[in-house]
PDB file of C-alpha atoms in Angstrom:
ATOM      1  CA  MET P   1       0.000   0.000   0.000  1.00 44.00           C
ATOM      2  CA  ARG P   2       1.423   3.335  -1.047  1.00 41.00           C
ATOM      3  CA  SER P   3       0.708   6.364   1.110  1.00 43.00           C
ATOM      4  CA  PHE P   4       1.514   8.993  -1.516  1.00 44.00           C
ATOM      5  CA  MET P   5       1.767   9.081  -5.280  1.00 46.00           C
ATOM      6  CA  VAL P   6       4.873  10.783  -6.634  1.00 42.00           C
ATOM      7  CA  VAL P   7       4.794  12.317 -10.095  1.00 37.00           C
ATOM      8  CA  VAL P   8       6.861  10.250 -12.538  1.00 30.00           C
ATOM      9  CA  LEU P   9      10.411  11.417 -13.219  1.00 24.00           C
ATOM     10  CA  SER P  10       9.692  12.793 -16.657  1.00 25.00           C
ATOM     11  CA  VAL P  11       6.946  15.000 -15.257  1.00 27.00           C
ATOM     12  CA  ALA P  12       9.083  16.088 -12.315  1.00 28.00           C
ATOM     13  CA  LEU P  13      11.828  17.139 -14.705  1.00 24.00           C
ATOM     14  CA  SER P  14       9.392  19.107 -16.821  1.00 29.00           C
ATOM     15  CA  LEU P  15       8.137  20.840 -13.675  1.00 29.00           C
ATOM     16  CA  GLY P  16      11.682  21.712 -12.729  1.00 31.00           C
ATOM     17  CA  THR P  17      12.176  23.530 -16.022  1.00 28.00           C
ATOM     18  CA  SER P  18       8.820  25.293 -15.940  1.00 31.00           C
ATOM     19  CA  SER P  19       8.900  29.058 -16.277  1.00 30.00           C
ATOM     20  CA  ALA P  20       6.741  29.287 -13.148  1.00 34.00           C
ATOM     21  CA  GLN P  21       9.511  28.081 -10.875  1.00 34.00           C
ATOM     22  CA  PRO P  22      13.310  27.881 -11.425  1.00 38.00           C
ATOM     23  CA  ARG P  23      15.054  24.544 -11.109  1.00 39.00           C
ATOM     24  CA  LEU P  24      16.395  23.952  -7.607  1.00 37.00           C
ATOM     25  CA  THR P  25      19.729  22.357  -6.873  1.00 40.00           C
ATOM     26  CA  GLU P  26      19.636  19.345  -4.551  1.00 38.00           C
ATOM     27  CA  ASP P  27      21.024  21.429  -1.673  1.00 37.00           C
ATOM     28  CA  GLU P  28      18.443  24.183  -2.238  1.00 37.00           C
ATOM     29  CA  ALA P  29      15.633  21.649  -2.379  1.00 35.00           C
ATOM     30  CA  MET P  30      16.675  19.995   0.867  1.00 33.00           C
ATOM     31  CA  ALA P  31      17.055  23.365   2.581  1.00 32.00           C
ATOM     32  CA  ARG P  32      13.499  24.312   1.596  1.00 33.00           C
ATOM     33  CA  TRP P  33      11.963  20.980   2.660  1.00 32.00           C
ATOM     34  CA  ARG P  34      11.804  22.164   6.234  1.00 30.00           C
ATOM     35  CA  VAL P  35       8.073  22.585   6.732  1.00 28.00           C
ATOM     36  CA  VAL P  36       4.847  21.815   4.966  1.00 70.00           C
ATOM     37  CA  GLY P  37       3.244  24.745   6.674  1.00 79.00           C
ATOM     38  CA  GLY P  38       0.368  23.310   8.697  1.00 84.00           C
ATOM     39  CA  ALA P  39      -0.714  23.752  12.305  1.00 92.00           C
ATOM     40  CA  ASP P  40      -2.073  21.384  14.957  1.00 94.00           C
ATOM     41  CA  ALA P  41      -5.815  20.814  14.554  1.00 94.00           C
ATOM     42  CA  GLU P  42      -7.967  21.242  17.633  1.00 93.00           C
ATOM     43  CA  PRO P  43      -9.806  18.130  18.893  1.00 94.00           C
ATOM     44  CA  GLY P  44     -13.084  17.818  16.988  1.00 95.00           C
ATOM     45  CA  ALA P  45     -12.073  20.334  14.312  1.00 96.00           C
ATOM     46  CA  ALA P  46     -12.389  17.666  11.593  1.00 97.00           C
ATOM     47  CA  PRO P  47     -14.732  14.951  12.939  1.00 98.00           C
ATOM     48  CA  PHE P  48     -14.974  13.434   9.454  1.00 98.00           C
ATOM     49  CA  GLN P  49     -11.209  12.763   9.272  1.00 98.00           C
ATOM     50  CA  VAL P  50      -9.996   9.176   9.623  1.00 98.00           C
ATOM     51  CA  SER P  51      -6.673   7.379   9.497  1.00 98.00           C
ATOM     52  CA  LEU P  52      -6.369   4.231   7.393  1.00 98.00           C
ATOM     53  CA  GLN P  53      -3.938   1.986   9.237  1.00 97.00           C
ATOM     54  CA  THR P  54      -1.964  -1.164   8.562  1.00 94.00           C
ATOM     55  CA  GLY P  55       0.300  -3.165  10.854  1.00 90.00           C
ATOM     56  CA  SER P  56       2.931  -0.460  10.521  1.00 85.00           C
ATOM     57  CA  GLY P  57       0.543   2.330  11.564  1.00 94.00           C
ATOM     58  CA  HIS P  58      -0.934   5.273   9.672  1.00 95.00           C
ATOM     59  CA  SER P  59      -0.931   4.873   5.911  1.00 95.00           C
ATOM     60  CA  CYS P  60      -3.524   7.228   4.387  1.00 96.00           C
ATOM     61  CA  GLY P  61      -6.254   9.669   5.244  1.00 97.00           C
ATOM     62  CA  GLY P  62      -9.939   9.481   4.437  1.00 98.00           C
ATOM     63  CA  ALA P  63     -13.280  11.148   5.058  1.00 98.00           C
ATOM     64  CA  ILE P  64     -16.438   9.695   6.639  1.00 98.00           C
ATOM     65  CA  VAL P  65     -19.242  10.142   4.099  1.00 98.00           C
ATOM     66  CA  ALA P  66     -21.915   7.803   5.550  1.00 98.00           C
ATOM     67  CA  SER P  67     -22.536   5.532   8.534  1.00 97.00           C
ATOM     68  CA  LYS P  68     -20.406   2.687   7.133  1.00 98.00           C
ATOM     69  CA  TRP P  69     -18.449   4.472   4.419  1.00 98.00           C
ATOM     70  CA  VAL P  70     -15.122   6.299   4.044  1.00 98.00           C
ATOM     71  CA  ALA P  71     -13.992   8.076   0.875  1.00 98.00           C
ATOM     72  CA  THR P  72     -10.277   7.941   0.103  1.00 98.00           C
ATOM     73  CA  ALA P  73      -7.805   7.612  -2.795  1.00 97.00           C
ATOM     74  CA  ALA P  74      -7.780   4.416  -4.836  1.00 96.00           C
ATOM     75  CA  HIS P  75      -3.996   4.102  -4.537  1.00 95.00           C
ATOM     76  CA  CYS P  76      -4.457   3.831  -0.766  1.00 96.00           C
ATOM     77  CA  VAL P  77      -6.355   0.543  -1.027  1.00 95.00           C
ATOM     78  CA  TYR P  78      -5.532  -0.892  -4.452  1.00 94.00           C
ATOM     79  CA  GLY P  79      -3.801  -4.259  -4.092  1.00 92.00           C
ATOM     80  CA  SER P  80      -4.620  -4.555  -0.378  1.00 93.00           C
ATOM     81  CA  LYS P  81      -7.006  -6.888   1.432  1.00 96.00           C
ATOM     82  CA  PRO P  82      -9.699  -5.473   3.753  1.00 97.00           C
ATOM     83  CA  SER P  83      -8.315  -7.627   6.567  1.00 97.00           C
ATOM     84  CA  GLN P  84      -5.009  -5.734   6.338  1.00 96.00           C
ATOM     85  CA  VAL P  85      -6.555  -2.330   7.080  1.00 97.00           C
ATOM     86  CA  THR P  86      -8.366  -0.737  10.008  1.00 98.00           C
ATOM     87  CA  VAL P  87      -9.973   2.695  10.243  1.00 98.00           C
ATOM     88  CA  LEU P  88      -9.236   4.981  13.192  1.00 98.00           C
ATOM     89  CA  ALA P  89     -11.834   7.698  13.817  1.00 98.00           C
ATOM     90  CA  GLY P  90     -12.696  10.209  16.519  1.00 97.00           C
ATOM     91  CA  THR P  91      -9.257  11.476  17.529  1.00 97.00           C
ATOM     92  CA  ASN P  92      -6.731  14.052  16.363  1.00 95.00           C
ATOM     93  CA  LEU P  93      -3.948  11.873  17.822  1.00 96.00           C
ATOM     94  CA  LEU P  94      -2.462   8.768  16.259  1.00 95.00           C
ATOM     95  CA  ASP P  95      -1.298   7.290  19.562  1.00 94.00           C
ATOM     96  CA  SER P  96      -4.411   7.611  21.736  1.00 93.00           C
ATOM     97  CA  GLY P  97      -8.184   7.923  21.781  1.00 95.00           C
ATOM     98  CA  GLY P  98     -10.696   7.346  19.058  1.00 96.00           C
ATOM     99  CA  GLN P  99     -12.553   4.327  17.739  1.00 96.00           C
ATOM    100  CA  ARG P 100     -11.077   1.580  15.565  1.00 97.00           C
ATOM    101  CA  TYR P 101     -13.141  -0.205  12.906  1.00 98.00           C
ATOM    102  CA  GLU P 102     -12.606  -3.293  10.782  1.00 98.00           C
ATOM    103  CA  VAL P 103     -13.046  -3.095   7.017  1.00 98.00           C
ATOM    104  CA  GLU P 104     -15.525  -5.222   5.066  1.00 98.00           C
ATOM    105  CA  ALA P 105     -14.678  -4.234   1.493  1.00 98.00           C
ATOM    106  CA  PHE P 106     -12.901  -1.813  -0.837  1.00 97.00           C
ATOM    107  CA  PHE P 107     -14.468  -0.269  -3.935  1.00 97.00           C
ATOM    108  CA  TYR P 108     -12.234   1.680  -6.281  1.00 94.00           C
ATOM    109  CA  HIS P 109     -12.988   3.315  -9.611  1.00 95.00           C
ATOM    110  CA  SER P 110     -12.934   0.865 -12.523  1.00 93.00           C
ATOM    111  CA  ARG P 111     -10.776   3.291 -14.509  1.00 92.00           C
ATOM    112  CA  TYR P 112      -8.297   3.925 -11.700  1.00 92.00           C
ATOM    113  CA  ASN P 113      -4.877   4.927 -13.058  1.00 89.00           C
ATOM    114  CA  LYS P 114      -6.153   4.767 -16.671  1.00 91.00           C
ATOM    115  CA  PRO P 115      -4.507   6.989 -17.756  1.00 89.00           C
ATOM    116  CA  THR P 116      -1.864   7.447 -15.047  1.00 86.00           C
ATOM    117  CA  PHE P 117      -2.961   9.497 -11.995  1.00 86.00           C
ATOM    118  CA  HIS P 118      -6.605   9.604 -13.131  1.00 92.00           C
ATOM    119  CA  ASN P 119      -9.764   8.306 -11.393  1.00 95.00           C
ATOM    120  CA  ASP P 120      -7.888   7.936  -8.109  1.00 96.00           C
ATOM    121  CA  VAL P 121     -10.957   7.592  -5.908  1.00 97.00           C
ATOM    122  CA  ALA P 122     -12.214   4.763  -3.689  1.00 98.00           C
ATOM    123  CA  LEU P 123     -14.696   3.872  -0.974  1.00 98.00           C
ATOM    124  CA  VAL P 124     -14.020   1.813   2.142  1.00 98.00           C
ATOM    125  CA  LYS P 125     -16.984  -0.061   3.624  1.00 98.00           C
ATOM    126  CA  LEU P 126     -16.854  -0.937   7.336  1.00 98.00           C
ATOM    127  CA  LYS P 127     -18.128  -4.105   8.996  1.00 98.00           C
ATOM    128  CA  LYS P 128     -20.145  -2.052  11.470  1.00 98.00           C
ATOM    129  CA  ALA P 129     -21.438   1.514  11.483  1.00 98.00           C
ATOM    130  CA  PHE P 130     -19.565   4.431  13.027  1.00 98.00           C
ATOM    131  CA  GLU P 131     -20.671   5.506  16.478  1.00 97.00           C
ATOM    132  CA  PHE P 132     -21.366   9.154  15.781  1.00 97.00           C
ATOM    133  CA  ASN P 133     -20.606  11.774  18.431  1.00 96.00           C
ATOM    134  CA  GLU P 134     -19.047  15.231  18.555  1.00 96.00           C
ATOM    135  CA  PHE P 135     -15.696  13.793  17.392  1.00 97.00           C
ATOM    136  CA  VAL P 136     -17.046  11.384  14.753  1.00 98.00           C
ATOM    137  CA  GLN P 137     -19.319  12.837  12.086  1.00 98.00           C
ATOM    138  CA  PRO P 138     -19.904  12.360   8.355  1.00 98.00           C
ATOM    139  CA  ILE P 139     -19.256  15.168   5.903  1.00 98.00           C
ATOM    140  CA  GLU P 140     -21.440  15.990   2.919  1.00 97.00           C
ATOM    141  CA  TYR P 141     -19.680  15.686  -0.396  1.00 93.00           C
ATOM    142  CA  SER P 142     -20.132  18.476  -2.886  1.00 92.00           C
ATOM    143  CA  GLU P 143     -21.665  18.197  -6.352  1.00 91.00           C
ATOM    144  CA  HIS P 144     -20.747  21.789  -7.253  1.00 92.00           C
ATOM    145  CA  GLU P 145     -17.700  23.401  -8.828  1.00 90.00           C
ATOM    146  CA  LEU P 146     -15.431  25.554  -6.676  1.00 94.00           C
ATOM    147  CA  PRO P 147     -15.353  29.307  -7.276  1.00 93.00           C
ATOM    148  CA  ASP P 148     -12.101  30.855  -8.490  1.00 89.00           C
ATOM    149  CA  ASP P 149      -9.563  31.557  -5.721  1.00 86.00           C
ATOM    150  CA  ALA P 150     -11.625  29.709  -3.117  1.00 95.00           C
ATOM    151  CA  THR P 151      -9.892  29.089   0.210  1.00 97.00           C
ATOM    152  CA  VAL P 152     -10.046  25.390   1.032  1.00 97.00           C
ATOM    153  CA  THR P 153      -8.864  23.433   4.083  1.00 96.00           C
ATOM    154  CA  LEU P 154      -6.711  20.319   4.067  1.00 96.00           C
ATOM    155  CA  THR P 155      -6.254  18.047   7.089  1.00 96.00           C
ATOM    156  CA  GLY P 156      -3.995  15.042   7.502  1.00 96.00           C
ATOM    157  CA  TRP P 157      -1.208  13.200   9.281  1.00 95.00           C
ATOM    158  CA  GLY P 158       1.262  13.415   6.394  1.00 93.00           C
ATOM    159  CA  LEU P 159       4.978  13.922   6.984  1.00 92.00           C
ATOM    160  CA  LEU P 160       6.029  17.406   8.095  1.00 89.00           C
ATOM    161  CA  THR P 161       9.002  17.280   5.715  1.00 80.00           C
ATOM    162  CA  ALA P 162      10.047  15.001   2.882  1.00 79.00           C
ATOM    163  CA  TRP P 163      11.485  11.824   4.443  1.00 80.00           C
ATOM    164  CA  GLY P 164      10.867  13.534   7.783  1.00 81.00           C
ATOM    165  CA  GLN P 165       8.785  13.137  10.906  1.00 85.00           C
ATOM    166  CA  GLN P 166       5.158  12.074  11.010  1.00 90.00           C
ATOM    167  CA  PRO P 167       3.095  14.213  13.367  1.00 93.00           C
ATOM    168  CA  ASN P 168       1.140  12.609  16.164  1.00 95.00           C
ATOM    169  CA  LYS P 169      -1.376  15.470  16.065  1.00 95.00           C
ATOM    170  CA  LEU P 170      -3.623  16.006  13.057  1.00 96.00           C
ATOM    171  CA  GLN P 171      -2.442  18.922  10.932  1.00 95.00           C
ATOM    172  CA  THR P 172      -4.589  21.529   9.204  1.00 95.00           C
ATOM    173  CA  ILE P 173      -3.816  24.174   6.609  1.00 95.00           C
ATOM    174  CA  ASP P 174      -5.762  26.620   4.432  1.00 96.00           C
ATOM    175  CA  LEU P 175      -4.829  26.552   0.752  1.00 96.00           C
ATOM    176  CA  LYS P 176      -5.968  28.275  -2.434  1.00 95.00           C
ATOM    177  CA  TYR P 177      -7.949  26.449  -5.108  1.00 96.00           C
ATOM    178  CA  VAL P 178      -6.392  26.374  -8.575  1.00 91.00           C
ATOM    179  CA  ASN P 179      -8.609  25.262 -11.474  1.00 88.00           C
ATOM    180  CA  TYR P 180      -7.356  22.321 -13.481  1.00 85.00           C
ATOM    181  CA  GLU P 181      -6.664  24.331 -16.644  1.00 85.00           C
ATOM    182  CA  GLU P 182      -4.349  26.704 -14.774  1.00 86.00           C
ATOM    183  CA  CYS P 183      -2.853  23.826 -12.789  1.00 86.00           C
ATOM    184  CA  LYS P 184      -2.111  21.931 -15.999  1.00 78.00           C
ATOM    185  CA  LEU P 185      -0.344  24.913 -17.531  1.00 73.00           C
ATOM    186  CA  TYR P 186       1.558  25.746 -14.356  1.00 70.00           C
ATOM    187  CA  ASN P 187       2.739  22.168 -14.003  1.00 60.00           C
ATOM    188  CA  ASN P 188       3.283  21.610 -17.732  1.00 57.00           C
ATOM    189  CA  SER P 189       1.668  18.249 -16.989  1.00 67.00           C
ATOM    190  CA  GLY P 190      -0.798  16.036 -18.816  1.00 75.00           C
ATOM    191  CA  ASP P 191      -1.594  14.173 -15.606  1.00 84.00           C
ATOM    192  CA  VAL P 192      -4.185  16.763 -14.520  1.00 89.00           C
ATOM    193  CA  ASP P 193      -7.641  16.862 -16.084  1.00 89.00           C
ATOM    194  CA  ILE P 194     -11.234  17.825 -15.328  1.00 91.00           C
ATOM    195  CA  GLY P 195     -11.386  15.076 -12.696  1.00 93.00           C
ATOM    196  CA  HIS P 196      -8.841  16.922 -10.550  1.00 93.00           C
ATOM    197  CA  VAL P 197      -8.836  19.869  -8.150  1.00 94.00           C
ATOM    198  CA  CYS P 198      -5.517  21.573  -7.473  1.00 94.00           C
ATOM    199  CA  THR P 199      -4.306  23.752  -4.607  1.00 95.00           C
ATOM    200  CA  PHE P 200      -1.336  26.055  -4.239  1.00 92.00           C
ATOM    201  CA  THR P 201      -0.310  28.903  -1.981  1.00 91.00           C
ATOM    202  CA  LYS P 202       3.473  29.111  -1.837  1.00 90.00           C
ATOM    203  CA  LEU P 203       6.651  27.120  -1.452  1.00 87.00           C
ATOM    204  CA  GLY P 204       6.631  25.276   1.872  1.00 88.00           C
ATOM    205  CA  GLU P 205       2.865  24.713   2.072  1.00 91.00           C
ATOM    206  CA  GLY P 206       1.128  21.610   0.768  1.00 92.00           C
ATOM    207  CA  THR P 207       0.714  17.850   0.973  1.00 93.00           C
ATOM    208  CA  CYS P 208       3.279  15.186   1.801  1.00 92.00           C
ATOM    209  CA  SER P 209       3.523  11.399   2.185  1.00 89.00           C
ATOM    210  CA  GLY P 210       0.723  10.135   4.426  1.00 92.00           C
ATOM    211  CA  ASP P 211      -1.792  12.805   3.354  1.00 95.00           C
ATOM    212  CA  SER P 212      -3.043  10.682   0.436  1.00 94.00           C
ATOM    213  CA  GLY P 213      -6.782  10.084   0.399  1.00 96.00           C
ATOM    214  CA  GLY P 214      -7.292  12.855   2.928  1.00 96.00           C
ATOM    215  CA  PRO P 215     -10.110  15.395   2.731  1.00 97.00           C
ATOM    216  CA  LEU P 216     -10.053  18.819   1.119  1.00 97.00           C
ATOM    217  CA  VAL P 217     -12.994  20.869   2.421  1.00 97.00           C
ATOM    218  CA  TYR P 218     -14.785  24.033   1.295  1.00 97.00           C
ATOM    219  CA  LYS P 219     -17.529  25.610   3.428  1.00 96.00           C
ATOM    220  CA  GLY P 220     -18.097  22.397   5.337  1.00 96.00           C
ATOM    221  CA  LYS P 221     -18.321  20.100   2.303  1.00 97.00           C
ATOM    222  CA  LEU P 222     -15.874  17.573   0.884  1.00 98.00           C
ATOM    223  CA  VAL P 223     -14.501  18.819  -2.446  1.00 97.00           C
ATOM    224  CA  GLY P 224     -11.300  16.805  -2.929  1.00 97.00           C
ATOM    225  CA  LEU P 225      -9.283  13.725  -1.937  1.00 97.00           C
ATOM    226  CA  VAL P 226      -5.480  13.949  -1.996  1.00 96.00           C
ATOM    227  CA  ASN P 227      -4.108  12.212  -5.124  1.00 93.00           C
ATOM    228  CA  PHE P 228      -0.579  13.245  -6.090  1.00 88.00           C
ATOM    229  CA  GLY P 229       2.007  16.002  -6.141  1.00 84.00           C
ATOM    230  CA  VAL P 230       5.688  16.857  -6.216  1.00 80.00           C
ATOM    231  CA  PRO P 231       6.600  16.041  -2.607  1.00 77.00           C
ATOM    232  CA  CYS P 232       6.692  17.888  -0.458  1.00 89.00           C
ATOM    233  CA  ALA P 233       5.465  21.494  -0.848  1.00 86.00           C
ATOM    234  CA  MET P 234       8.139  22.194  -3.449  1.00 85.00           C
ATOM    235  CA  GLY P 235       6.375  25.190  -4.937  1.00 87.00           C
ATOM    236  CA  TYR P 236       4.003  23.392  -7.310  1.00 88.00           C
ATOM    237  CA  PRO P 237       0.264  22.675  -7.060  1.00 91.00           C
ATOM    238  CA  ASP P 238      -0.975  19.484  -5.419  1.00 93.00           C
ATOM    239  CA  ALA P 239      -3.680  17.453  -7.178  1.00 93.00           C
ATOM    240  CA  TYR P 240      -6.827  15.934  -5.668  1.00 95.00           C
ATOM    241  CA  ALA P 241      -9.716  13.852  -7.008  1.00 96.00           C
ATOM    242  CA  ARG P 242     -12.501  16.339  -7.726  1.00 96.00           C
ATOM    243  CA  VAL P 243     -15.414  15.116  -5.619  1.00 97.00           C
ATOM    244  CA  SER P 244     -18.018  16.939  -7.734  1.00 96.00           C
ATOM    245  CA  TYR P 245     -16.752  15.026 -10.792  1.00 96.00           C
ATOM    246  CA  TYR P 246     -17.099  11.680  -8.969  1.00 96.00           C
ATOM    247  CA  HIS P 247     -20.295  12.610  -7.119  1.00 95.00           C
ATOM    248  CA  ASP P 248     -22.469  10.118  -9.023  1.00 96.00           C
ATOM    249  CA  TRP P 249     -19.875   7.344  -8.696  1.00 97.00           C
ATOM    250  CA  LEU P 250     -19.733   7.824  -4.921  1.00 97.00           C
ATOM    251  CA  ARG P 251     -23.509   7.918  -4.571  1.00 97.00           C
ATOM    252  CA  THR P 252     -24.267   4.911  -6.790  1.00 97.00           C
ATOM    253  CA  THR P 253     -21.427   2.770  -5.414  1.00 97.00           C
ATOM    254  CA  MET P 254     -22.703   3.162  -1.861  1.00 98.00           C
ATOM    255  CA  ALA P 255     -26.317   2.601  -2.927  1.00 97.00           C
ATOM    256  CA  ASN P 256     -25.517  -0.517  -4.963  1.00 97.00           C
ATOM    257  CA  ASN P 257     -23.449  -2.074  -2.174  1.00 96.00           C
ATOM    258  CA  ALA P 258     -25.551  -1.192   0.849  1.00 89.00           C
TER     259      ALA P 258
END
C-alpha cells in the first residue's frame, strides 16, 4: 500500500524547467523541505477525518461520508485486502483515543490509473457503522464546482518534511484552489484533467507522504481527496480527485453495495 503518489520522473523534470519556478539544486531543495506549513488541529475540528492503518501504523487519510463508508484515494487501497486495514476515527492523535473499525470491502474506480494518476478515488466499507458523536461525524460531499480563488482546508497526518517526521497530532492548513486548466499549464503536466482539483499557496505549504486520500474541504463540504504532487510542498500545485466530478460514482457505489 502506497501512502503517496509521486509524479513520474519525466513529469518532475518538466516541472523543474517550468517558467513558473526555477530549477532547484539538490542542496536548495533539501534546505526548503523544512516545513509543509500546517498547524495542529484542535480536537473535533475535523470529525470526518480518519486514518487508514496497517500493521505499521498510519498509511492514508480518508473522510467519513456515511454511517459505514469512508472516501479515500484508490492508490491507498488498491492491491490490499480489507483484513489488512483498520480505520481509526474520533481522535486528532495517532497514539491515543478514538474508535477503531474493521473493514468489510474496498471499492475503487474501474478506470483507476487509466490513464496514469486519473480516477484515483475509492470507498471503504466498514463491517459495522460508526458511532457518531461530537468527534465522529460524516461530511457531505459536494456536487458543485469551486469558485475561483476559493480558500479550502486540508487536514492530515502526512509527513512534516520530505522523508521527515510524522506528526502525532492532526495537521490543518488553508490553501488556495487552482482550477485544473491553470494547474495543468503551471505544471506543464498532462496528468491533470477535469477530474482533478488543485491547490497552491506558496513554497513550503502543501501535501506530503501520508496525506493521500485525505479530505479537502470548502464551506463544510468535501470537495477533494489527496491524489498526487511533487513532494513535499516544493512550490508546485498538489492534485486531488474532484469530488463533484465523482459525485455520481460515490452515490451509486454506496447505494448498490448497501
